[in-house]
Amino acid sequence: MTFHMKSSITAVLMLAGLGLATQAANADALDDITKAGAINVGIFSDFPPFSSASADMSIKGYDIDVAQFIADQLKVKLNLVSVTGQNRIPYLTDKRVDILMSVGYSKEREQVIDFAAAYAPYYIAVIGPAELKVEGKDDLADKSIAVNRGTLEDTSLTEAAPASADIRRFDNYNSVIQAFISGQTQLMVVGNDVGAQVLARQEALKPEQKFQLLTSPSHIGLNKNEDRLKQAVNDAVAKMLADGKLDESSKAWLKTPLNPDNLKD
C-alpha cells in the first residue's frame, strides 16, 4: 500500500471519527429521551396536593398530571423519580432526571439550571369562613390570624397586617390548621398547597380564599442549553393551559379554578 493511499484511508477514518464526535456533541436531552422511550421526572413523593401516594399507593397529584401530559406529548413513558430539596438539583445536573417539577425561580438557581414555563400556582393566601367578610389587607384589622412561625407566610403577614391584627404564631402547620378549624382564630395564612387540604375537608366551616399576600409560581427545571427540550415542555404547558387541562387539575387538586395571573413571576 502506498504512502498516499495510507494517508487517504487515515484521512477518511479521521473524518468519520470527527463526524461521530460532532453527532455526539449535537445530541441533546430530547434526543436521549426519544431514544430511551422514557422521560425521568424528579418529583417530591410526599408533597400533597402536588404529588403524594394515593389509596392504591401510586403517586398522584397536580404535578403528576402535568408530568404525564408532557410524557404523552413526547410519546414516551413517564418515569417518576423521588427527590428531596437537597438532592434534586444534583440529580438534574448529573442527568439522573431530565426535568424537575415544582421549582421556584430564583437568581441563584438560574446560575445552575434553566427554567421552563411556570405551570403551577404557588401563593400565600388568607383563608377564612365564607361568612366572614375579608377582601384586603385593611380587613385584617382586629382579626385573629393563625400562621406558622418564622415562615415566609409569617413574614408576608407581618408586613401586610395592620397594627391591630392579632397574629398568633404556631410551630407547625397542623397547629395552624387546628387553631383555625377549632375557632381559636378567625383566619389563617398558609400556602395554597396547605390551604387546598383545608378547603377540601372542612365542608361545615366552608372556608375560602380571601385574598393573596404573595405569588411565586412553580416552574419546571431543566439543564442549561437544552433548548429543544425546553420548547417541548413549554409547548405542552401552553397546550394544557389553552385546552383547560391545567384548570381541571387545579380544581381537582388545589380545589380552586386556575387563575392564569398566578403563573406570572
CSV table of C-alpha atoms in Angstrom, one decimal:
chain,number,residue,atom,x,y,z
A,1,MET,CA,0.0,0.0,0.0
A,2,THR,CA,1.5,3.3,-1.0
A,3,PHE,CA,2.0,6.2,1.4
A,4,HIS,CA,-0.7,8.3,-0.4
A,5,MET,CA,-3.2,5.5,-0.1
A,6,LYS,CA,-2.5,5.1,3.6
A,7,SER,CA,-2.8,8.8,4.1
A,8,SER,CA,-6.2,8.8,2.3
A,9,ILE,CA,-7.5,6.0,4.4
A,10,THR,CA,-6.3,7.7,7.5
A,11,ALA,CA,-7.9,10.9,6.5
A,12,VAL,CA,-11.3,9.2,5.8
A,13,LEU,CA,-11.1,7.5,9.2
A,14,MET,CA,-10.3,10.8,10.9
A,15,LEU,CA,-13.3,12.5,9.1
A,16,ALA,CA,-15.6,9.6,10.1
A,17,GLY,CA,-14.4,9.9,13.7
A,18,LEU,CA,-14.9,13.7,13.6
A,19,GLY,CA,-18.5,13.2,12.2
A,20,LEU,CA,-19.3,10.8,15.0
A,21,ALA,CA,-17.9,13.2,17.6
A,22,THR,CA,-19.9,16.1,16.0
A,23,GLN,CA,-23.1,14.0,16.2
A,24,ALA,CA,-22.4,13.2,19.9
A,25,ALA,CA,-21.8,16.8,20.6
A,26,ASN,CA,-25.0,17.8,18.9
A,27,ALA,CA,-27.1,15.2,20.8
A,28,ASP,CA,-29.3,16.7,23.4
A,29,ALA,CA,-31.7,15.7,26.2
A,30,LEU,CA,-34.7,15.5,23.9
A,31,ASP,CA,-32.8,13.1,21.6
A,32,ASP,CA,-31.8,11.0,24.6
A,33,ILE,CA,-35.4,10.9,25.9
A,34,THR,CA,-36.7,9.9,22.5
A,35,LYS,CA,-34.1,7.2,22.1
A,36,ALA,CA,-34.8,5.8,25.6
A,37,GLY,CA,-38.5,6.0,25.1
A,38,ALA,CA,-38.9,7.4,28.6
A,39,ILE,CA,-38.6,10.7,30.4
A,40,ASN,CA,-37.3,10.8,34.0
A,41,VAL,CA,-39.1,13.4,36.1
A,42,GLY,CA,-38.0,14.4,39.5
A,43,ILE,CA,-40.8,14.9,42.0
A,44,PHE,CA,-41.3,15.2,45.7
A,45,SER,CA,-43.1,12.0,46.6
A,46,ASP,CA,-44.8,13.5,49.7
A,47,PHE,CA,-45.9,16.9,48.6
A,48,PRO,CA,-49.8,17.0,48.6
A,49,PRO,CA,-51.7,18.1,46.6
A,50,PHE,CA,-48.9,18.3,44.0
A,51,SER,CA,-47.7,14.8,44.4
A,52,SER,CA,-48.3,12.1,47.0
A,53,ALA,CA,-49.3,8.4,47.4
A,54,SER,CA,-52.9,7.6,46.7
A,55,ALA,CA,-55.0,4.8,48.2
A,56,ASP,CA,-53.6,2.3,45.6
A,57,MET,CA,-50.1,3.6,46.5
A,58,SER,CA,-49.5,5.2,43.1
A,59,ILE,CA,-48.2,8.7,43.1
A,60,LYS,CA,-50.9,11.2,42.0
A,61,GLY,CA,-51.4,15.0,42.1
A,62,TYR,CA,-51.2,18.2,40.2
A,63,ASP,CA,-47.5,17.7,39.3
A,64,ILE,CA,-48.2,14.1,38.1
A,65,ASP,CA,-51.0,15.3,35.8
A,66,VAL,CA,-48.6,17.8,34.2
A,67,ALA,CA,-45.7,15.3,34.0
A,68,GLN,CA,-47.9,12.6,32.4
A,69,PHE,CA,-49.1,15.1,29.8
A,70,ILE,CA,-45.5,16.1,28.9
A,71,ALA,CA,-44.6,12.4,28.5
A,72,ASP,CA,-47.7,11.8,26.4
A,73,GLN,CA,-46.8,14.8,24.1
A,74,LEU,CA,-43.3,13.4,23.7
A,75,LYS,CA,-44.8,9.9,23.1
A,76,VAL,CA,-42.6,8.3,25.8
A,77,LYS,CA,-43.1,6.6,29.1
A,78,LEU,CA,-43.2,8.6,32.3
A,79,ASN,CA,-40.7,7.5,35.0
A,80,LEU,CA,-41.2,9.3,38.3
A,81,VAL,CA,-38.0,9.7,40.4
A,82,SER,CA,-38.4,10.7,44.1
A,83,VAL,CA,-36.1,13.6,45.0
A,84,THR,CA,-35.5,15.8,48.0
A,85,GLY,CA,-34.9,19.5,48.4
A,86,GLN,CA,-31.2,18.8,49.0
A,87,ASN,CA,-30.5,16.3,46.1
A,88,ARG,CA,-32.8,17.4,43.3
A,89,ILE,CA,-30.5,19.9,41.6
A,90,PRO,CA,-27.6,17.4,41.7
A,91,TYR,CA,-29.9,14.8,40.3
A,92,LEU,CA,-30.7,17.1,37.4
A,93,THR,CA,-27.2,18.2,36.6
A,94,ASP,CA,-25.9,14.6,36.9
A,95,LYS,CA,-28.7,13.7,34.4
A,96,ARG,CA,-30.4,11.2,36.7
A,97,VAL,CA,-33.5,13.1,35.9
A,98,ASP,CA,-34.4,15.0,32.7
A,99,ILE,CA,-36.7,17.6,34.3
A,100,LEU,CA,-37.8,18.7,37.8
A,101,MET,CA,-41.3,19.6,38.9
A,102,SER,CA,-42.2,22.3,41.5
A,103,VAL,CA,-39.1,24.5,41.2
A,104,GLY,CA,-39.4,28.1,42.3
A,105,TYR,CA,-37.5,30.6,40.3
A,106,SER,CA,-34.5,32.4,41.9
A,107,LYS,CA,-31.5,34.2,40.5
A,108,GLU,CA,-29.2,31.8,42.4
A,109,ARG,CA,-30.8,28.7,40.9
A,110,GLU,CA,-30.7,30.3,37.4
A,111,GLN,CA,-26.9,30.2,37.7
A,112,VAL,CA,-27.0,26.4,37.7
A,113,ILE,CA,-30.2,25.3,35.9
A,114,ASP,CA,-32.7,26.6,33.4
A,115,PHE,CA,-36.5,27.2,33.8
A,116,ALA,CA,-39.3,26.2,31.5
A,117,ALA,CA,-42.7,27.8,31.7
A,118,ALA,CA,-44.5,28.4,35.0
A,119,TYR,CA,-47.2,25.7,35.2
A,120,ALA,CA,-48.5,25.7,38.8
A,121,PRO,CA,-49.6,28.5,41.1
A,122,TYR,CA,-47.9,28.9,44.4
A,123,TYR,CA,-49.1,31.7,46.6
A,124,ILE,CA,-49.7,32.6,50.2
A,125,ALA,CA,-53.3,33.2,50.9
A,126,VAL,CA,-55.5,34.5,53.7
A,127,ILE,CA,-58.2,31.8,54.3
A,128,GLY,CA,-61.4,32.3,56.4
A,129,PRO,CA,-65.0,31.1,56.6
A,130,ALA,CA,-67.3,32.3,53.8
A,131,GLU,CA,-69.5,34.3,56.2
A,132,LEU,CA,-66.6,36.5,57.3
A,133,LYS,CA,-66.0,39.5,55.0
A,134,VAL,CA,-62.3,40.0,54.3
A,135,GLU,CA,-61.3,41.4,51.0
A,136,GLY,CA,-57.9,43.0,51.5
A,137,LYS,CA,-55.2,43.9,54.0
A,138,ASP,CA,-57.1,46.6,55.8
A,139,ASP,CA,-59.8,44.0,56.7
A,140,LEU,CA,-57.3,42.1,58.8
A,141,ALA,CA,-57.6,44.8,61.4
A,142,ASP,CA,-58.8,43.4,64.8
A,143,LYS,CA,-58.9,39.9,63.3
A,144,SER,CA,-57.2,36.9,64.9
A,145,ILE,CA,-54.9,35.1,62.4
A,146,ALA,CA,-53.0,31.8,62.7
A,147,VAL,CA,-49.7,31.5,60.9
A,148,ASN,CA,-46.6,29.2,61.0
A,149,ARG,CA,-43.9,30.9,63.0
A,150,GLY,CA,-40.8,32.0,61.1
A,151,THR,CA,-42.0,31.1,57.6
A,152,LEU,CA,-42.5,33.2,54.5
A,153,GLU,CA,-46.1,33.2,55.4
A,154,ASP,CA,-45.3,34.8,58.8
A,155,THR,CA,-43.1,37.4,57.1
A,156,SER,CA,-45.7,38.3,54.5
A,157,LEU,CA,-48.5,38.5,57.0
A,158,THR,CA,-46.4,40.6,59.4
A,159,GLU,CA,-45.6,43.1,56.7
A,160,ALA,CA,-49.2,43.3,55.4
A,161,ALA,CA,-51.3,43.3,58.6
A,162,PRO,CA,-52.5,46.4,60.3
A,163,ALA,CA,-51.1,47.0,63.8
A,164,SER,CA,-54.4,45.9,65.4
A,165,ALA,CA,-54.3,42.5,63.8
A,166,ASP,CA,-54.0,39.6,66.4
A,167,ILE,CA,-51.3,37.4,64.8
A,168,ARG,CA,-51.0,34.1,66.6
A,169,ARG,CA,-47.9,32.2,65.7
A,170,PHE,CA,-47.7,28.4,65.9
A,171,ASP,CA,-44.8,26.0,65.5
A,172,ASN,CA,-46.2,23.8,62.6
A,173,TYR,CA,-48.9,23.7,60.0
A,174,ASN,CA,-51.0,21.2,61.9
A,175,SER,CA,-51.3,23.6,64.8
A,176,VAL,CA,-52.1,26.5,62.5
A,177,ILE,CA,-54.9,24.4,60.8
A,178,GLN,CA,-56.2,23.2,64.2
A,179,ALA,CA,-56.4,26.7,65.6
A,180,PHE,CA,-58.4,27.9,62.6
A,181,ILE,CA,-60.9,25.0,62.3
A,182,SER,CA,-61.5,24.9,66.1
A,183,GLY,CA,-62.3,28.6,66.1
A,184,GLN,CA,-59.3,29.7,68.1
A,185,THR,CA,-58.6,32.2,65.2
A,186,GLN,CA,-60.9,33.7,62.7
A,187,LEU,CA,-58.4,33.4,59.8
A,188,MET,CA,-55.2,31.6,58.8
A,189,VAL,CA,-52.4,32.4,56.4
A,190,VAL,CA,-50.9,29.4,54.5
A,191,GLY,CA,-49.6,28.5,51.1
A,192,ASN,CA,-52.1,27.2,48.6
A,193,ASP,CA,-50.7,23.6,49.0
A,194,VAL,CA,-51.7,23.6,52.7
A,195,GLY,CA,-54.8,25.6,52.0
A,196,ALA,CA,-56.1,23.1,49.5
A,197,GLN,CA,-56.2,20.4,52.1
A,198,VAL,CA,-58.3,22.5,54.4
A,199,LEU,CA,-60.7,23.7,51.7
A,200,ALA,CA,-61.3,20.1,50.7
A,201,ARG,CA,-62.1,18.7,54.1
A,202,GLN,CA,-63.9,21.4,56.0
A,203,GLU,CA,-67.3,21.4,54.4
A,204,ALA,CA,-69.1,22.6,57.5
A,205,LEU,CA,-66.8,25.6,58.0
A,206,LYS,CA,-66.9,26.4,54.3
A,207,PRO,CA,-63.5,28.1,54.2
A,208,GLU,CA,-62.5,30.1,51.2
A,209,GLN,CA,-59.5,32.0,50.0
A,210,LYS,CA,-60.0,35.7,50.8
A,211,PHE,CA,-57.0,37.2,49.0
A,212,GLN,CA,-53.3,36.6,48.3
A,213,LEU,CA,-50.4,38.1,50.1
A,214,LEU,CA,-47.6,36.8,47.7
A,215,THR,CA,-47.4,34.9,44.4
A,216,SER,CA,-44.4,32.8,43.3
A,217,PRO,CA,-45.4,30.2,40.7
A,218,SER,CA,-43.7,26.8,40.3
A,219,HIS,CA,-41.6,26.2,37.2
A,220,ILE,CA,-40.2,23.1,35.5
A,221,GLY,CA,-36.5,22.9,35.9
A,222,LEU,CA,-34.1,21.5,33.3
A,223,ASN,CA,-30.4,21.6,32.5
A,224,LYS,CA,-29.0,24.6,30.7
A,225,ASN,CA,-28.6,24.7,26.9
A,226,GLU,CA,-31.4,22.2,26.3
A,227,ASP,CA,-33.4,24.5,24.1
A,228,ARG,CA,-35.3,21.8,22.2
A,229,LEU,CA,-36.5,20.1,25.4
A,230,LYS,CA,-37.4,23.5,26.9
A,231,GLN,CA,-39.5,24.3,23.9
A,232,ALA,CA,-41.2,20.9,24.0
A,233,VAL,CA,-42.1,21.4,27.7
A,234,ASN,CA,-43.3,25.0,27.1
A,235,ASP,CA,-45.5,23.7,24.2
A,236,ALA,CA,-47.0,21.1,26.4
A,237,VAL,CA,-47.8,23.5,29.3
A,238,ALA,CA,-49.2,26.0,26.8
A,239,LYS,CA,-51.5,23.3,25.4
A,240,MET,CA,-52.7,22.3,28.8
A,241,LEU,CA,-53.5,25.9,29.6
A,242,ALA,CA,-55.3,26.5,26.3
A,243,ASP,CA,-57.5,23.4,26.4
A,244,GLY,CA,-58.4,23.7,30.1
A,245,LYS,CA,-56.4,20.7,31.4
A,246,LEU,CA,-54.5,22.9,33.9
A,247,ASP,CA,-57.7,24.4,35.1
A,248,GLU,CA,-59.1,20.9,35.6
A,249,SER,CA,-56.1,19.8,37.6
A,250,SER,CA,-56.3,23.0,39.7
A,251,LYS,CA,-59.9,22.3,40.5
A,252,ALA,CA,-59.2,18.6,41.3
A,253,TRP,CA,-56.1,19.1,43.4
A,254,LEU,CA,-55.9,22.7,44.6
A,255,LYS,CA,-59.7,23.0,45.0
A,256,THR,CA,-59.9,26.3,43.1
A,257,PRO,CA,-60.1,27.4,39.5
A,258,LEU,CA,-56.7,28.3,37.9
A,259,ASN,CA,-56.1,32.0,37.6
A,260,PRO,CA,-53.6,32.5,34.8
A,261,ASP,CA,-52.2,35.6,36.6
A,262,ASN,CA,-50.9,33.2,39.2
A,263,LEU,CA,-48.5,31.8,36.6
A,264,LYS,CA,-46.7,35.1,36.3
A,265,ASP,CA,-43.5,35.7,38.3
